[in-house]
Amino acid sequence: MTTSDQPGAPLGRRRFALVLCGTTAGMLLLDIHKVSIAIPSIERALAPGPVGVQLISACYVLCFAVTLVPAGRAGDQGRRLALTYAGLYLYLAASVLCAVATSAAVLIAGRAVLGVAAGMLMPQVMGLVQQMFPPAERGRAFGVYGMCVSLATALGPSLGGLLTTSPELGWRGVFMMNVPIGLALVVAAHAILPFAGGEQRRPRGVVDVDLAGLALGSGAVIALLAPFVFTTGKPGDVSARWGTLVVAGVLGVWFVRHSRRRAAAGHSVVVAAHLLRIPSFRAGVLISLTWFASGPGFVLGLTIYLQQAEGFSPFLAGLVMLPSSATSVVGAWAGGRLVARRGRVLTATGMALALGCMATTLLVIHLAPSWVLLWAIPLVQLPQGLGAGLVVSPNHSMTLSDVPPGEGSAASAIGQLGQRIANSVGVAVASMAYYTVVYGGGYSLVDAPAAVHLAGLDHAASVASAFLVIALAVAVADLRRQRRTRAGELVLAAAGSR
């Protein structure tokens, strides 16, 4: 029996732990987005080129994804607190490595280690929420969790942009900001989690991790991303790079067959098929695979455009994003309270809002003069943030609603795996769309004309919009499934009452 199952875990302590978990998750997700604020400065300082810029973004998300499943499995087997502490210490060390990097290669390596730390932490914090709160309380708990995530991501870009503007820190500021925050999280974790339902029974035996499956799955994702990362639009691009998509397909098929054999033999697998047979969990993962591919690419393109084409400082570029992140806190709060009654209606509404606001943002950029953008874009972004809050928080709750608590970390890891793969693919494809316009025209990010940057932003937005349309279609399909299920339950109940 875990502490959370006992009546001795006071609600007040669990709420403090919930805020801690949400803040930690927000910092991990912020590291996906905030580096885009510093990309122009990194380009000037380290000259990584288009492939290097892609790797700085992609290696964090990829290592994040690869670490999730084994960390989630270990967390479910009684190592949740130990992995939380280890992940926080590694997060601190990797942040320092990134901040002191003297070359693009060192920065890429630091980002990779940072991704491993994030992969260790994310399934633990989500598993803790699952563990500490019973099903009847989870909707509101994930609403508070989503608010904390949104608040962290709201303040992060502006603070990171402000630090990047500092002549003493420059681009290193986006990584230095992790250090005091990470130290505070370490202290809070040691002080709160053992007394709020975070302590578990001692681990038994060796963690059963499917290393071969992990290698096959990771190889498939790397092969999938490779042609997009190495597409620069320059004449030297090797056309044979697209052949890695075939390799990705072969590894993917091999991964599925290997997983089926291990599951039949009673061993653990990277993606548990029995969890994917739960309709609510399966739909949540599919939405994660598409929704989380849409946002990061557009944010990256918009922040680069505002700095390089419109002359915004990194601080102003981050400040433009603040209203949408702030209203996402409201959306997460409302979503947590309404998810039990409205379900997929919330996510579909949120996606429609986000899609409309993305189109309106582009329209404003094309038609309005530069001085208008500083207030017009934040105004347009207000409903976009509200929509994002209505998607993320309810989707977390609905994805895990029917999952047994004992498999909370493993299920959270699969959900997060889908999100991180989506982030990787979304950033890679949208970045390719933007960078091929810039570098393919013979420019770099720091010397391309405004018109070239605008064309790049249009291409990146098209990619993001396509992913968002698919996500909306998945949400509508799941909404119809839910309504059919409820109608069937009402018919059965009526028949039973006769």
PDB file of C-alpha atoms in Angstrom, residues 157-309:
ATOM      1  CA  PRO A 157       9.764  33.042 -22.363  1.00  0.00           C
ATOM      2  CA  SER A 158       9.621  36.611 -21.069  1.00  0.00           C
ATOM      3  CA  LEU A 159      12.166  35.952 -18.334  1.00  0.00           C
ATOM      4  CA  GLY A 160      14.371  34.002 -20.738  1.00  0.00           C
ATOM      5  CA  GLY A 161      14.103  36.797 -23.295  1.00  0.00           C
ATOM      6  CA  LEU A 162      15.011  39.368 -20.653  1.00  0.00           C
ATOM      7  CA  LEU A 163      18.086  37.387 -19.615  1.00  0.00           C
ATOM      8  CA  THR A 164      19.067  36.872 -23.271  1.00  0.00           C
ATOM      9  CA  THR A 165      18.922  40.642 -23.777  1.00  0.00           C
ATOM     10  CA  SER A 166      21.433  41.080 -20.945  1.00  0.00           C
ATOM     11  CA  PRO A 167      24.889  41.869 -22.382  1.00  0.00           C
ATOM     12  CA  GLU A 168      26.523  39.877 -19.566  1.00  0.00           C
ATOM     13  CA  LEU A 169      24.568  36.658 -20.183  1.00  0.00           C
ATOM     14  CA  GLY A 170      23.296  36.755 -23.767  1.00  0.00           C
ATOM     15  CA  TRP A 171      21.877  33.437 -24.989  1.00  0.00           C
ATOM     16  CA  ARG A 172      23.310  31.701 -21.904  1.00  0.00           C
ATOM     17  CA  GLY A 173      20.608  33.376 -19.840  1.00  0.00           C
ATOM     18  CA  VAL A 174      17.887  30.941 -20.996  1.00  0.00           C
ATOM     19  CA  PHE A 175      19.877  28.124 -19.378  1.00  0.00           C
ATOM     20  CA  MET A 176      21.136  30.017 -16.325  1.00  0.00           C
ATOM     21  CA  MET A 177      17.530  30.683 -15.292  1.00  0.00           C
ATOM     22  CA  ASN A 178      17.167  26.910 -14.730  1.00  0.00           C
ATOM     23  CA  VAL A 179      19.721  26.909 -11.923  1.00  0.00           C
ATOM     24  CA  PRO A 180      17.951  28.866  -9.135  1.00  0.00           C
ATOM     25  CA  ILE A 181      14.601  27.355 -10.137  1.00  0.00           C
ATOM     26  CA  GLY A 182      16.086  23.850 -10.123  1.00  0.00           C
ATOM     27  CA  LEU A 183      17.627  24.395  -6.686  1.00  0.00           C
ATOM     28  CA  ALA A 184      14.268  25.543  -5.328  1.00  0.00           C
ATOM     29  CA  LEU A 185      12.568  22.457  -6.799  1.00  0.00           C
ATOM     30  CA  VAL A 186      15.158  20.144  -5.207  1.00  0.00           C
ATOM     31  CA  VAL A 187      14.616  21.673  -1.759  1.00  0.00           C
ATOM     32  CA  ALA A 188      10.831  21.591  -2.136  1.00  0.00           C
ATOM     33  CA  ALA A 189      10.825  17.984  -3.370  1.00  0.00           C
ATOM     34  CA  HIS A 190      12.801  16.754  -0.348  1.00  0.00           C
ATOM     35  CA  ALA A 191      10.610  18.763   2.024  1.00  0.00           C
ATOM     36  CA  ILE A 192       7.174  17.909   0.603  1.00  0.00           C
ATOM     37  CA  LEU A 193       6.974  14.685  -1.394  1.00  0.00           C
ATOM     38  CA  PRO A 194       7.797  12.076   1.288  1.00  0.00           C
ATOM     39  CA  PHE A 195       4.980  13.465   3.467  1.00  0.00           C
ATOM     40  CA  ALA A 196       2.309  13.985   0.804  1.00  0.00           C
ATOM     41  CA  GLY A 197       1.825  10.505  -0.619  1.00  0.00           C
ATOM     42  CA  GLY A 198       5.016  10.391  -2.647  1.00  0.00           C
ATOM     43  CA  GLU A 199       6.746   7.659  -0.652  1.00  0.00           C
ATOM     44  CA  GLN A 200       6.273   4.116  -1.981  1.00  0.00           C
ATOM     45  CA  ARG A 201       7.048   0.581  -0.934  1.00  0.00           C
ATOM     46  CA  ARG A 202      10.660  -0.406  -1.434  1.00  0.00           C
ATOM     47  CA  PRO A 203      11.487  -1.670  -4.944  1.00  0.00           C
ATOM     48  CA  ARG A 204      11.568  -5.391  -5.483  1.00  0.00           C
ATOM     49  CA  GLY A 205      13.978  -6.989  -7.903  1.00  0.00           C
ATOM     50  CA  VAL A 206      15.408  -5.576 -11.101  1.00  0.00           C
ATOM     51  CA  VAL A 207      13.300  -3.225 -13.230  1.00  0.00           C
ATOM     52  CA  ASP A 208      11.996  -5.122 -16.247  1.00  0.00           C
ATOM     53  CA  VAL A 209      12.825  -2.784 -19.150  1.00  0.00           C
ATOM     54  CA  ASP A 210      12.569  -3.733 -22.818  1.00  0.00           C
ATOM     55  CA  LEU A 211      15.982  -2.454 -23.914  1.00  0.00           C
ATOM     56  CA  ALA A 212      15.744  -4.016 -27.379  1.00  0.00           C
ATOM     57  CA  GLY A 213      12.316  -2.474 -27.932  1.00  0.00           C
ATOM     58  CA  LEU A 214      13.599   0.865 -26.700  1.00  0.00           C
ATOM     59  CA  ALA A 215      16.502   0.698 -29.153  1.00  0.00           C
ATOM     60  CA  LEU A 216      14.196  -0.236 -32.058  1.00  0.00           C
ATOM     61  CA  GLY A 217      11.685   2.492 -31.220  1.00  0.00           C
ATOM     62  CA  SER A 218      14.387   5.113 -30.752  1.00  0.00           C
ATOM     63  CA  GLY A 219      16.037   4.109 -34.010  1.00  0.00           C
ATOM     64  CA  ALA A 220      12.724   4.432 -35.829  1.00  0.00           C
ATOM     65  CA  VAL A 221      12.165   7.955 -34.460  1.00  0.00           C
ATOM     66  CA  ILE A 222      15.730   9.037 -35.282  1.00  0.00           C
ATOM     67  CA  ALA A 223      15.385   7.664 -38.822  1.00  0.00           C
ATOM     68  CA  LEU A 224      12.066   9.488 -39.158  1.00  0.00           C
ATOM     69  CA  LEU A 225      13.531  12.821 -38.041  1.00  0.00           C
ATOM     70  CA  ALA A 226      16.861  12.595 -39.886  1.00  0.00           C
ATOM     71  CA  PRO A 227      15.801  13.798 -43.358  1.00  0.00           C
ATOM     72  CA  PHE A 228      14.017  16.824 -41.906  1.00  0.00           C
ATOM     73  CA  VAL A 229      16.933  17.777 -39.653  1.00  0.00           C
ATOM     74  CA  PHE A 230      19.423  17.496 -42.526  1.00  0.00           C
ATOM     75  CA  THR A 231      17.313  19.393 -45.064  1.00  0.00           C
ATOM     76  CA  THR A 232      18.729  22.915 -45.378  1.00  0.00           C
ATOM     77  CA  GLY A 233      17.552  23.911 -48.843  1.00  0.00           C
ATOM     78  CA  LYS A 234      21.153  24.320 -49.962  1.00  0.00           C
ATOM     79  CA  PRO A 235      22.443  22.662 -53.148  1.00  0.00           C
ATOM     80  CA  GLY A 236      24.627  20.334 -51.069  1.00  0.00           C
ATOM     81  CA  ASP A 237      21.657  18.491 -49.512  1.00  0.00           C
ATOM     82  CA  VAL A 238      21.937  14.763 -50.271  1.00  0.00           C
ATOM     83  CA  SER A 239      18.726  13.458 -51.819  1.00  0.00           C
ATOM     84  CA  ALA A 240      19.416   9.968 -50.439  1.00  0.00           C
ATOM     85  CA  ARG A 241      18.621  11.284 -46.949  1.00  0.00           C
ATOM     86  CA  TRP A 242      14.935  10.579 -47.608  1.00  0.00           C
ATOM     87  CA  GLY A 243      15.793   6.889 -47.728  1.00  0.00           C
ATOM     88  CA  THR A 244      15.941   6.899 -43.932  1.00  0.00           C
ATOM     89  CA  LEU A 245      12.124   7.043 -43.969  1.00  0.00           C
ATOM     90  CA  VAL A 246      12.197   3.495 -45.322  1.00  0.00           C
ATOM     91  CA  VAL A 247      14.534   2.543 -42.478  1.00  0.00           C
ATOM     92  CA  ALA A 248      12.072   4.134 -40.047  1.00  0.00           C
ATOM     93  CA  GLY A 249       9.256   2.018 -41.473  1.00  0.00           C
ATOM     94  CA  VAL A 250      11.274  -1.204 -41.238  1.00  0.00           C
ATOM     95  CA  LEU A 251      12.321  -0.490 -37.650  1.00  0.00           C
ATOM     96  CA  GLY A 252       8.744   0.425 -36.784  1.00  0.00           C
ATOM     97  CA  VAL A 253       7.407  -2.924 -38.054  1.00  0.00           C
ATOM     98  CA  TRP A 254      10.203  -4.756 -36.258  1.00  0.00           C
ATOM     99  CA  PHE A 255       9.372  -2.855 -33.071  1.00  0.00           C
ATOM    100  CA  VAL A 256       5.697  -3.885 -33.239  1.00  0.00           C
ATOM    101  CA  ARG A 257       6.514  -7.567 -33.802  1.00  0.00           C
ATOM    102  CA  HIS A 258       9.136  -7.581 -31.063  1.00  0.00           C
ATOM    103  CA  SER A 259       6.679  -5.974 -28.619  1.00  0.00           C
ATOM    104  CA  ARG A 260       4.013  -8.579 -29.389  1.00  0.00           C
ATOM    105  CA  ARG A 261       6.441 -11.444 -28.729  1.00  0.00           C
ATOM    106  CA  ARG A 262       7.580  -9.954 -25.406  1.00  0.00           C
ATOM    107  CA  ALA A 263       4.037  -9.257 -24.280  1.00  0.00           C
ATOM    108  CA  ALA A 264       2.995 -12.822 -25.137  1.00  0.00           C
ATOM    109  CA  ALA A 265       5.901 -14.093 -23.002  1.00  0.00           C
ATOM    110  CA  GLY A 266       4.764 -11.976 -20.047  1.00  0.00           C
ATOM    111  CA  HIS A 267       7.567  -9.387 -20.199  1.00  0.00           C
ATOM    112  CA  SER A 268       7.320  -5.592 -20.160  1.00  0.00           C
ATOM    113  CA  VAL A 269       7.193  -3.654 -23.416  1.00  0.00           C
ATOM    114  CA  VAL A 270       7.864  -0.039 -24.351  1.00  0.00           C
ATOM    115  CA  VAL A 271       4.258   0.595 -25.386  1.00  0.00           C
ATOM    116  CA  ALA A 272       1.800  -1.611 -23.496  1.00  0.00           C
ATOM    117  CA  ALA A 273      -0.836  -2.781 -25.966  1.00  0.00           C
ATOM    118  CA  HIS A 274      -3.374  -3.450 -23.201  1.00  0.00           C
ATOM    119  CA  LEU A 275      -3.316   0.239 -22.261  1.00  0.00           C
ATOM    120  CA  LEU A 276      -3.868   1.264 -25.860  1.00  0.00           C
ATOM    121  CA  ARG A 277      -6.979  -0.923 -25.898  1.00  0.00           C
ATOM    122  CA  ILE A 278      -8.560   1.494 -23.383  1.00  0.00           C
ATOM    123  CA  PRO A 279     -10.533   3.860 -25.692  1.00  0.00           C
ATOM    124  CA  SER A 280     -10.028   7.004 -23.596  1.00  0.00           C
ATOM    125  CA  PHE A 281      -6.285   6.373 -23.297  1.00  0.00           C
ATOM    126  CA  ARG A 282      -5.873   5.593 -26.992  1.00  0.00           C
ATOM    127  CA  ALA A 283      -7.726   8.740 -28.054  1.00  0.00           C
ATOM    128  CA  GLY A 284      -5.693  10.868 -25.655  1.00  0.00           C
ATOM    129  CA  VAL A 285      -2.415   9.542 -27.065  1.00  0.00           C
ATOM    130  CA  LEU A 286      -3.569  10.156 -30.667  1.00  0.00           C
ATOM    131  CA  ILE A 287      -4.510  13.727 -29.777  1.00  0.00           C
ATOM    132  CA  SER A 288      -1.108  14.199 -28.127  1.00  0.00           C
ATOM    133  CA  LEU A 289       0.620  12.905 -31.279  1.00  0.00           C
ATOM    134  CA  THR A 290      -0.991  15.637 -33.377  1.00  0.00           C
ATOM    135  CA  TRP A 291      -1.755  18.582 -31.073  1.00  0.00           C
ATOM    136  CA  PHE A 292       1.775  18.715 -29.652  1.00  0.00           C
ATOM    137  CA  ALA A 293       3.235  18.693 -33.155  1.00  0.00           C
ATOM    138  CA  SER A 294       1.451  21.925 -34.043  1.00  0.00           C
ATOM    139  CA  GLY A 295       2.486  24.442 -31.375  1.00  0.00           C
ATOM    140  CA  PRO A 296       6.298  24.353 -31.020  1.00  0.00           C
ATOM    141  CA  GLY A 297       7.016  24.793 -34.726  1.00  0.00           C
ATOM    142  CA  PHE A 298       4.795  27.851 -35.014  1.00  0.00           C
ATOM    143  CA  VAL A 299       6.199  29.384 -31.816  1.00  0.00           C
ATOM    144  CA  LEU A 300       9.752  28.839 -33.084  1.00  0.00           C
ATOM    145  CA  GLY A 301       8.965  30.445 -36.438  1.00  0.00           C
ATOM    146  CA  LEU A 302       7.139  33.388 -34.866  1.00  0.00           C
ATOM    147  CA  THR A 303       9.861  34.204 -32.322  1.00  0.00           C
ATOM    148  CA  ILE A 304      12.590  34.082 -34.987  1.00  0.00           C
ATOM    149  CA  TYR A 305      10.513  36.223 -37.347  1.00  0.00           C
ATOM    150  CA  LEU A 306       9.760  38.879 -34.735  1.00  0.00           C
ATOM    151  CA  GLN A 307      13.427  39.217 -33.816  1.00  0.00           C
ATOM    152  CA  GLN A 308      15.024  39.052 -37.242  1.00  0.00           C
ATOM    153  CA  ALA A 309      12.374  40.651 -39.474  1.00  0.00           C
TER     154      ALA A 309
END
